CSV table of C-alpha atoms in Angstrom, one decimal:
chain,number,residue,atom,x,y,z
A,22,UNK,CA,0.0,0.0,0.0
A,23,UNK,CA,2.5,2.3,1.2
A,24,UNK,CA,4.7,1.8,-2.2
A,25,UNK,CA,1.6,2.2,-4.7
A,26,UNK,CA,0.6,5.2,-2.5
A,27,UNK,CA,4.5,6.8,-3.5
A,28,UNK,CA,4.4,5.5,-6.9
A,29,UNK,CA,0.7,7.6,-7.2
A,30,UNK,CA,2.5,10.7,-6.4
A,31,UNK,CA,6.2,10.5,-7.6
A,32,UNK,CA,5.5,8.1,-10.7
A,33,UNK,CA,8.1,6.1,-9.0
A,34,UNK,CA,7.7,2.6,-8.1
A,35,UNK,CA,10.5,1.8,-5.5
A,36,UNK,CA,12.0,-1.5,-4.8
A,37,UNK,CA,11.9,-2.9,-1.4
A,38,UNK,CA,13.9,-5.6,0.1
A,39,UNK,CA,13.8,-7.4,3.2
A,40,UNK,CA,17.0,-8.3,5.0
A,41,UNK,CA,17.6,-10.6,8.2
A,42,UNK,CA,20.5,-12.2,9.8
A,43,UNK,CA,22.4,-14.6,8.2
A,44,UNK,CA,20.7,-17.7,10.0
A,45,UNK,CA,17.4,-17.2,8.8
A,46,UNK,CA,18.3,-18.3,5.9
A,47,UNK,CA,19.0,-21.9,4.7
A,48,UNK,CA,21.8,-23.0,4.0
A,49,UNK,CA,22.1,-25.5,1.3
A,50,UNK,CA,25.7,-26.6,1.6
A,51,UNK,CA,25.1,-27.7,5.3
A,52,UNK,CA,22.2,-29.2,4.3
A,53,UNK,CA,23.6,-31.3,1.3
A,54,UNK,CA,26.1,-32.1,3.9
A,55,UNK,CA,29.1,-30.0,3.5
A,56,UNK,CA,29.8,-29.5,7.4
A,57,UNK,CA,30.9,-31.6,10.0
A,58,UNK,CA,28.8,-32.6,12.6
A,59,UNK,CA,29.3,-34.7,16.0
A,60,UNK,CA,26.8,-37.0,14.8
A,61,UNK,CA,24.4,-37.1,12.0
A,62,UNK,CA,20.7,-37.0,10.6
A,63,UNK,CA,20.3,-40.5,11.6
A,64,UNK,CA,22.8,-41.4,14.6
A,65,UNK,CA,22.0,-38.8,17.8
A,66,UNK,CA,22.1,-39.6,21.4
A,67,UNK,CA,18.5,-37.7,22.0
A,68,UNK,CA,15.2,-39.6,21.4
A,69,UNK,CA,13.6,-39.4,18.6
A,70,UNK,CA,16.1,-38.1,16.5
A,71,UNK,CA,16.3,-40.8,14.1
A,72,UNK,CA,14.6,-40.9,10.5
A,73,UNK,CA,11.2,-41.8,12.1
A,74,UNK,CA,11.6,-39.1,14.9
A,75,UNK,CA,10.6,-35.6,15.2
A,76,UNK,CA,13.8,-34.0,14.7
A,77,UNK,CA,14.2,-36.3,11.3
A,78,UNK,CA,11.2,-35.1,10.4
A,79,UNK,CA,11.6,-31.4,10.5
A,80,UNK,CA,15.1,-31.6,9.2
A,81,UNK,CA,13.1,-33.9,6.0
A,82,UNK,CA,10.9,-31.3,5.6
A,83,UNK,CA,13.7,-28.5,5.2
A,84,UNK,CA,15.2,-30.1,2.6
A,85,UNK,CA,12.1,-30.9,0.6
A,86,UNK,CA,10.9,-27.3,0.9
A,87,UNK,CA,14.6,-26.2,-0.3
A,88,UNK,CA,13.7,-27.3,-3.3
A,89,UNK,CA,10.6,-25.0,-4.4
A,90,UNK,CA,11.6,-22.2,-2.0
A,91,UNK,CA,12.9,-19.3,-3.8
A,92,UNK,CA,14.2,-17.3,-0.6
A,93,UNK,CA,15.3,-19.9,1.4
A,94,UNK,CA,13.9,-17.4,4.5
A,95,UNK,CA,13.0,-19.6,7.8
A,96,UNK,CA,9.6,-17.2,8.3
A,97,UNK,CA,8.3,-18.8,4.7
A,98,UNK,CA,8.7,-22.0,5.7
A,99,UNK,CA,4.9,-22.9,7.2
A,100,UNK,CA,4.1,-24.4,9.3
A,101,UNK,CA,7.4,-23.8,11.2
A,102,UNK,CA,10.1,-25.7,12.7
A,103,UNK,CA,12.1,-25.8,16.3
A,104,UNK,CA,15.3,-24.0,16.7
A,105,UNK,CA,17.2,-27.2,17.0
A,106,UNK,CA,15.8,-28.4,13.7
A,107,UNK,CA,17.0,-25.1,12.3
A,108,UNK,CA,19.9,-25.6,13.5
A,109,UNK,CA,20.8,-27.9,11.4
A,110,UNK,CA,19.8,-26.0,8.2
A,111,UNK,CA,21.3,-22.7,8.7
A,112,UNK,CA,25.0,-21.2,9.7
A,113,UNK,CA,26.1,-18.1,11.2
A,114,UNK,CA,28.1,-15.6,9.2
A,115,UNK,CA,31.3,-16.4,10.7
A,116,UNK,CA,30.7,-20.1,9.9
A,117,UNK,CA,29.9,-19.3,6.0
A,118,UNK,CA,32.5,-20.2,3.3
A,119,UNK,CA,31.6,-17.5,1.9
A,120,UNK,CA,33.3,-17.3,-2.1
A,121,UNK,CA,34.8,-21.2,-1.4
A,122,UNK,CA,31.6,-22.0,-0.9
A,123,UNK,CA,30.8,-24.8,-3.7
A,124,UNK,CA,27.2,-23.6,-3.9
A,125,UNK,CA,27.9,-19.9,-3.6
A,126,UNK,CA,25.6,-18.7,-6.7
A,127,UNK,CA,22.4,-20.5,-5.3
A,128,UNK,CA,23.2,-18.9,-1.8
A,129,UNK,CA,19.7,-17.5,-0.2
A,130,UNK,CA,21.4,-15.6,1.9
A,131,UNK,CA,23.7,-13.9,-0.5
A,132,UNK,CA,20.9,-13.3,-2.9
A,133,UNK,CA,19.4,-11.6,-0.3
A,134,UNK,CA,22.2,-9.3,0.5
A,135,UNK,CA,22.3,-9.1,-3.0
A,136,UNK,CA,18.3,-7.7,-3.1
A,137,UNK,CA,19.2,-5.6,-0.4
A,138,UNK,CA,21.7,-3.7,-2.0
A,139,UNK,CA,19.9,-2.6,-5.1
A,140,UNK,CA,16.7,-1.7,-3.8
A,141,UNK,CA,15.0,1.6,-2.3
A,142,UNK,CA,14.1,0.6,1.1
A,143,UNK,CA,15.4,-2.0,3.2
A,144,UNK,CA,13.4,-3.6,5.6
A,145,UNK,CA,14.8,-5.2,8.6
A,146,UNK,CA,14.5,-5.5,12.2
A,147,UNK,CA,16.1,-3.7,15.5
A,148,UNK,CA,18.8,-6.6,16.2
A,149,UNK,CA,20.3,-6.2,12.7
A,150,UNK,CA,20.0,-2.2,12.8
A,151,UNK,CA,22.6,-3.1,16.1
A,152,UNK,CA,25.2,-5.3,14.0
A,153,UNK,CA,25.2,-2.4,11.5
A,154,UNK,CA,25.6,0.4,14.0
A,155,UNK,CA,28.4,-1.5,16.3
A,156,UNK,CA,30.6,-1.5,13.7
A,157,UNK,CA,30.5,-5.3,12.9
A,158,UNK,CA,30.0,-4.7,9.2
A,159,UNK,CA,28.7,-2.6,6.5
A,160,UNK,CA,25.3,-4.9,6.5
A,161,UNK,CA,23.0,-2.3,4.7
A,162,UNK,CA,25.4,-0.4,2.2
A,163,UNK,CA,25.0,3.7,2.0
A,164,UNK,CA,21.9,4.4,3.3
A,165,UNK,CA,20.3,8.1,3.6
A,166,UNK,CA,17.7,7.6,6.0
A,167,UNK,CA,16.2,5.5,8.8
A,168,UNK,CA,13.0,5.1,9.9
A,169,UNK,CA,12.4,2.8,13.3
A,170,UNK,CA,9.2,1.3,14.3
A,171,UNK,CA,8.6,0.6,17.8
A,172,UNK,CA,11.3,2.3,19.3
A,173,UNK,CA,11.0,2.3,22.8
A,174,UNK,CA,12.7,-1.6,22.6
A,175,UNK,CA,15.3,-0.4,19.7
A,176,UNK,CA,18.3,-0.1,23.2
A,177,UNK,CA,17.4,-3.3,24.8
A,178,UNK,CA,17.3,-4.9,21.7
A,179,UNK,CA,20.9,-3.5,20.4
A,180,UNK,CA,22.3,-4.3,23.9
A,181,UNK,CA,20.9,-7.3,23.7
A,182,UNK,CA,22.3,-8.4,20.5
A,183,UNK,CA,25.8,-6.9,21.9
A,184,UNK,CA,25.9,-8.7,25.0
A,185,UNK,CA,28.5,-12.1,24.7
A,186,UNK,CA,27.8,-15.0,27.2
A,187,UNK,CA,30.0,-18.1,28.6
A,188,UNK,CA,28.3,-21.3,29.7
A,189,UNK,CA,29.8,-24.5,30.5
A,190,UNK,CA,27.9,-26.3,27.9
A,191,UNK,CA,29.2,-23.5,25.3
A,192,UNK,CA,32.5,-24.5,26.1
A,193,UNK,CA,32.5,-28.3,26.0
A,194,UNK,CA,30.9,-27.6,22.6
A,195,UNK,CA,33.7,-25.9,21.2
A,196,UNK,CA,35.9,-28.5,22.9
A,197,UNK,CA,33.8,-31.1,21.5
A,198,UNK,CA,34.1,-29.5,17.9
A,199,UNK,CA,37.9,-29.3,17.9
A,200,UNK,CA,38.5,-33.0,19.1
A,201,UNK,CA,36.1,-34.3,16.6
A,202,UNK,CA,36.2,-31.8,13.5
A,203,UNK,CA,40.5,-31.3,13.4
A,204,UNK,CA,41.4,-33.7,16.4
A,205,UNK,CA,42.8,-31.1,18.7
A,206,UNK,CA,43.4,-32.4,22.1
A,207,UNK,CA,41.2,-30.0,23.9
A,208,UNK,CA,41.4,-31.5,27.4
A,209,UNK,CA,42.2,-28.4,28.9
A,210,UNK,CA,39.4,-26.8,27.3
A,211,UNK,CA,37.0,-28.9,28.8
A,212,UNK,CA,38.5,-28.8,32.2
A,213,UNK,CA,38.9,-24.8,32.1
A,214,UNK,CA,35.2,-25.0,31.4
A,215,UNK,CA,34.4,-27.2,34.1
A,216,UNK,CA,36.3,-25.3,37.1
A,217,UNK,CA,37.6,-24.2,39.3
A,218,UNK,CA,35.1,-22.6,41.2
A,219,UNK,CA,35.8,-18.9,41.8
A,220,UNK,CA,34.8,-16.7,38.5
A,221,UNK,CA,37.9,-14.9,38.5
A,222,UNK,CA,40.5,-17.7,38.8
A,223,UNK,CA,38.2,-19.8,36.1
A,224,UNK,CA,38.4,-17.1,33.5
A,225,UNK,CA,42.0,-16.8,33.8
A,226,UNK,CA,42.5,-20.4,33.0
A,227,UNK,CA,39.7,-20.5,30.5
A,228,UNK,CA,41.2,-17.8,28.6
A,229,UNK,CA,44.7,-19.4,28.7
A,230,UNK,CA,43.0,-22.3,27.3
A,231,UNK,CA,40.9,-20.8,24.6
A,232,UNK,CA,44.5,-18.9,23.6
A,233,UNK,CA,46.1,-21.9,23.1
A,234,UNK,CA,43.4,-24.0,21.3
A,235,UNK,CA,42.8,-20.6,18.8
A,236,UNK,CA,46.4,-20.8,18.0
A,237,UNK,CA,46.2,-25.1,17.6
A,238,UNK,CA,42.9,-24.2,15.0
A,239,UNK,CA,45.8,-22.1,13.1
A,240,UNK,CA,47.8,-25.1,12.5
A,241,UNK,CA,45.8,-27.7,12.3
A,242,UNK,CA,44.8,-29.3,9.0
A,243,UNK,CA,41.4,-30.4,7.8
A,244,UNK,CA,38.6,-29.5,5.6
A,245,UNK,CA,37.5,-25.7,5.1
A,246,UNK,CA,34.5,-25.7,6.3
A,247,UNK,CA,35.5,-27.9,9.7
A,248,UNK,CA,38.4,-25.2,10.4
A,249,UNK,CA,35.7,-22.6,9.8
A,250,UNK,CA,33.3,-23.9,12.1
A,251,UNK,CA,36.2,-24.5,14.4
A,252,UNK,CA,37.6,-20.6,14.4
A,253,UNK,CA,34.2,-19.0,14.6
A,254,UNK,CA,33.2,-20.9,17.9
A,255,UNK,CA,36.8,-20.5,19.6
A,256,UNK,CA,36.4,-16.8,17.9
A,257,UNK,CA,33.0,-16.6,19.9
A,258,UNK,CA,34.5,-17.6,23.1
A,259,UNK,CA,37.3,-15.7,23.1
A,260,UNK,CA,35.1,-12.5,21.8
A,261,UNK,CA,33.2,-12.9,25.0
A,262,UNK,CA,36.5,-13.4,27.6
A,263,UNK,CA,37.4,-10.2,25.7
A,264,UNK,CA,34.2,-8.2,26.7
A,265,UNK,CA,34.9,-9.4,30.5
A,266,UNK,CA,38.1,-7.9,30.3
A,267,UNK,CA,36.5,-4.7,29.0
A,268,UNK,CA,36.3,-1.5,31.1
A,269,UNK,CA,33.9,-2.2,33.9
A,270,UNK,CA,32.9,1.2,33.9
A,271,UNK,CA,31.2,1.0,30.1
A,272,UNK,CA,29.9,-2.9,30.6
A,273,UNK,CA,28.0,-4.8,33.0
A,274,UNK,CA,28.5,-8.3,34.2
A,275,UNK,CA,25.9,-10.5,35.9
A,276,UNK,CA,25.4,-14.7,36.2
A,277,UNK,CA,21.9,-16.2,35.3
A,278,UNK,CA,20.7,-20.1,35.9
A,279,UNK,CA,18.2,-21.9,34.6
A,280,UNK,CA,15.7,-24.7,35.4
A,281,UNK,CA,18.5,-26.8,35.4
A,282,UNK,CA,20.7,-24.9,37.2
A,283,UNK,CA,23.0,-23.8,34.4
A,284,UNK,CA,24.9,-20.8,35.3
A,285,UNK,CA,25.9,-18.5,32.1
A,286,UNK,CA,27.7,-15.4,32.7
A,287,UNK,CA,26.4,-12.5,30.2
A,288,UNK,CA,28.7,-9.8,29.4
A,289,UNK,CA,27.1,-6.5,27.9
A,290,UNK,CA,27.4,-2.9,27.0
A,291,UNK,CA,26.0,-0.1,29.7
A,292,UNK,CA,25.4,2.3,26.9
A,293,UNK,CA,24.5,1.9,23.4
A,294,UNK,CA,23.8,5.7,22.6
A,295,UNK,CA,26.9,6.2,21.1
A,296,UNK,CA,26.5,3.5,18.7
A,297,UNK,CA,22.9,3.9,17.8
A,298,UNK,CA,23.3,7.4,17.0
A,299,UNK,CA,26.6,7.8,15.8
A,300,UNK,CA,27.0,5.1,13.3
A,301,UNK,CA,22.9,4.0,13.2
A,302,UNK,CA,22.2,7.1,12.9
A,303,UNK,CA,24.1,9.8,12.3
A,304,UNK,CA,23.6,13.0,10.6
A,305,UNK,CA,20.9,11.2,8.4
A,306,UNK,CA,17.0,11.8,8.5
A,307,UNK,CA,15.5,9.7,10.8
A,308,UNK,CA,12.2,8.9,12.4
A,309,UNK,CA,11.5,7.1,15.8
A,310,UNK,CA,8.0,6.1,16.5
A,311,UNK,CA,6.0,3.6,18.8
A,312,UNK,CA,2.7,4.2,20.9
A,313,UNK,CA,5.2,4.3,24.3
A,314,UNK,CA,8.0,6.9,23.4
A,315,UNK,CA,7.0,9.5,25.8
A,316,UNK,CA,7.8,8.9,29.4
A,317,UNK,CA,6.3,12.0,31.7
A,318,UNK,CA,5.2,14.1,28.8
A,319,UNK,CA,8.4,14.6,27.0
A,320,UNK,CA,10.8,12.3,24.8
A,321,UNK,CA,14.2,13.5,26.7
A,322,UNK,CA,15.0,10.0,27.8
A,323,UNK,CA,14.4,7.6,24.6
A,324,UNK,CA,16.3,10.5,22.7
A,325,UNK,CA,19.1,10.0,25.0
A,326,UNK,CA,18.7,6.4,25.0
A,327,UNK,CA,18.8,6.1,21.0
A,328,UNK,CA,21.7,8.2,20.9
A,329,UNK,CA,20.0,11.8,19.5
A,330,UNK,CA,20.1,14.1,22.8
A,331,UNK,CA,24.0,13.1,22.4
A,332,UNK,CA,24.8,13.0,18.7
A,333,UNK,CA,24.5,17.2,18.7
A,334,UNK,CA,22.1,17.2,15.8
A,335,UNK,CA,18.8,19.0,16.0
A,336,UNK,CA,15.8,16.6,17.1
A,337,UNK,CA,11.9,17.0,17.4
A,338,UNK,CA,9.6,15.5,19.4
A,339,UNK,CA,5.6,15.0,18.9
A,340,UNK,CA,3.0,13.8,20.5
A,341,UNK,CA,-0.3,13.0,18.2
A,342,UNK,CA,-2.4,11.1,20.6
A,343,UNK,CA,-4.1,7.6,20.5
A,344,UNK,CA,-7.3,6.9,19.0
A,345,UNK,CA,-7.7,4.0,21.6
A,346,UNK,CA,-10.0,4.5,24.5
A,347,UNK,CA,-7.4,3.5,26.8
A,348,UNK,CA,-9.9,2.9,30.0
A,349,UNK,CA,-12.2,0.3,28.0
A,350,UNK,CA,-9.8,-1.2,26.1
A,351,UNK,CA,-7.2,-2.2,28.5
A,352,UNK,CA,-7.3,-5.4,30.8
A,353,UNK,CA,-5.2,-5.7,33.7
A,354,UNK,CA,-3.8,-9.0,34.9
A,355,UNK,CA,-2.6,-9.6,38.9
């Protein structure tokens, strides 16, 4: 609607492209087996992992519908499959071959990029804004202005996306991964993962470890795509004892558990201001809106949060009201 209302006025018809993270997109060298795995399709020490089980089935269905899907994009694949499933179909950027990829020119995720870079308007979401405005990569190309819906979560979500985190079963995984994948001895890996006790002293010996296995990754020899997968997870792990080691005063550093009583320890950013508007942002046009932007009648704190109170270009603020009937059409929940 909004594109035929633009083309009515301008006579231009502009091109829109949609743009997500690398993962949501299939990957159809992993899927037509081209990286290692600890097991396979078939031979997993869950239940009901096997051909006949549910995992089997979902990762089935993938690659039947990678063969009439012309995007590849997870959200087109309906009805849906679990994360683990997914797992198994997609890579992360620092895991992708990239150019020595054998299938590079049927790539969904480099046709998007592709897409993205020749049309109009890119459409993406808050965590990928983030990437783009850390400085992690030049994701979106020149752009000349930004328009952001829902706002009021656009902070959370970029420290969200910045924050790193360290669990025990992250690092047997990469351990796991190098003893399997290039057979690095990663004993001391596993053990710096496992202990000893006091946080301090176990991310010294963790990060000595993770040193050593990076440089072993350097040396070792195997196929491209197992050393890939190999350097980005030791590049992961060391990316987050890095951000410990960061200047308390700009991060914060706090130890969750779950129902199993897995601790991780998340490592974030304080402040994402800077970033949002000095590299999201800018000195381009842009518009913020949501329904929750204003907090005590004025927009001095989500301009500070996004970056714009600091960024020392001129911004305005406007409040058009809500055509809801807030007192009916509300329901409160104890």
């Amino acid at each position: 609607v909004a594109v035929d209302a633009v083309a009515s006025e301008t006579g231009v018809r502009l091109k829109v492209a949609v743009l997500k993270g690398w993962t949501n997109y299939a990957c159809l060298h992993k899927l037509d087996g081209g990286y290692p795995t600890e097991g396979t399709l078939f031979e997993d020490r869950d239940i009901g992992v096997g051909p006949t089980g549910e995992l089997g089935k979902e990762i089935l269905r993938i690659r039947e519908w990678i063969t009439e899907t012309t995007t590849g994009d997870r959200d087109d694949l309906v009805p849906g499959v679990s994360d683990r499933a997914w797992h198994h179909a997609s890579v992360a950027k620092p895991e992708c071959l990239g150019k020595h990829c054998p299938l590079i020119d049927e790539c969904f995720a480099q046709a998007a990029r592709l897409d993205a870079s020749e049309a109009d308007v890119v459409v993406t979401n808050h965590s990928l804004f983030g990437i783009n405005a850390c400085g992690e990569g030049e994701l979106f190309g020149e752009y000349d202005a930004v328009v952001i819906d829902e706002a009021h979560e656009l902070a959370d979500r970029v420290r969200s996306q910045a924050a790193a985190d360290i669990t025990v079963a992250r690092v047997s995984r990469v351990a796991r991964s190098l003893r399997s994948n290039l057979s690095i001895d990663s004993t001391d890996l596993d053990e710096a993962g496992a202990g000893p006790s006091a946080l301090v002293d176990a991310m010294i010996v963790l990060d000595d470890a993770a040193r050593r296995a990076s440089h072993e990754v350097s040396e070792a020899q195997g196929e491209p795509a197992a050393k890939l997968l190999a350097r980005a997870a030791i590049d992961e792990l060391i990316g987050a004892l890095d951000a410990w080691g960061r200047d308390p005063d700009q991060s914060i550093a706090y130890i969750t558990r779950d129902e199993s009583d897995n601790a991780r320890l998340t490592v974030g950013p304080l402040d994402v201001s800077a970033a949002i508007g000095g590299n999201g942002i800018g000195e381009r046009g842009a518009i913020l809106t949501s329904a929750t932007l204003a907090l005590g009648g004025n927009f001095d704190v989500m301009a500070a949060a996004t970056g714009m109170a600091v960024s020392g270009v001129p911004w305005h603020g406007i409040d058009v009201g809500s055509p809801f009937d807030h007192a009916h059409q509300g329901i409160q929940y104890v």
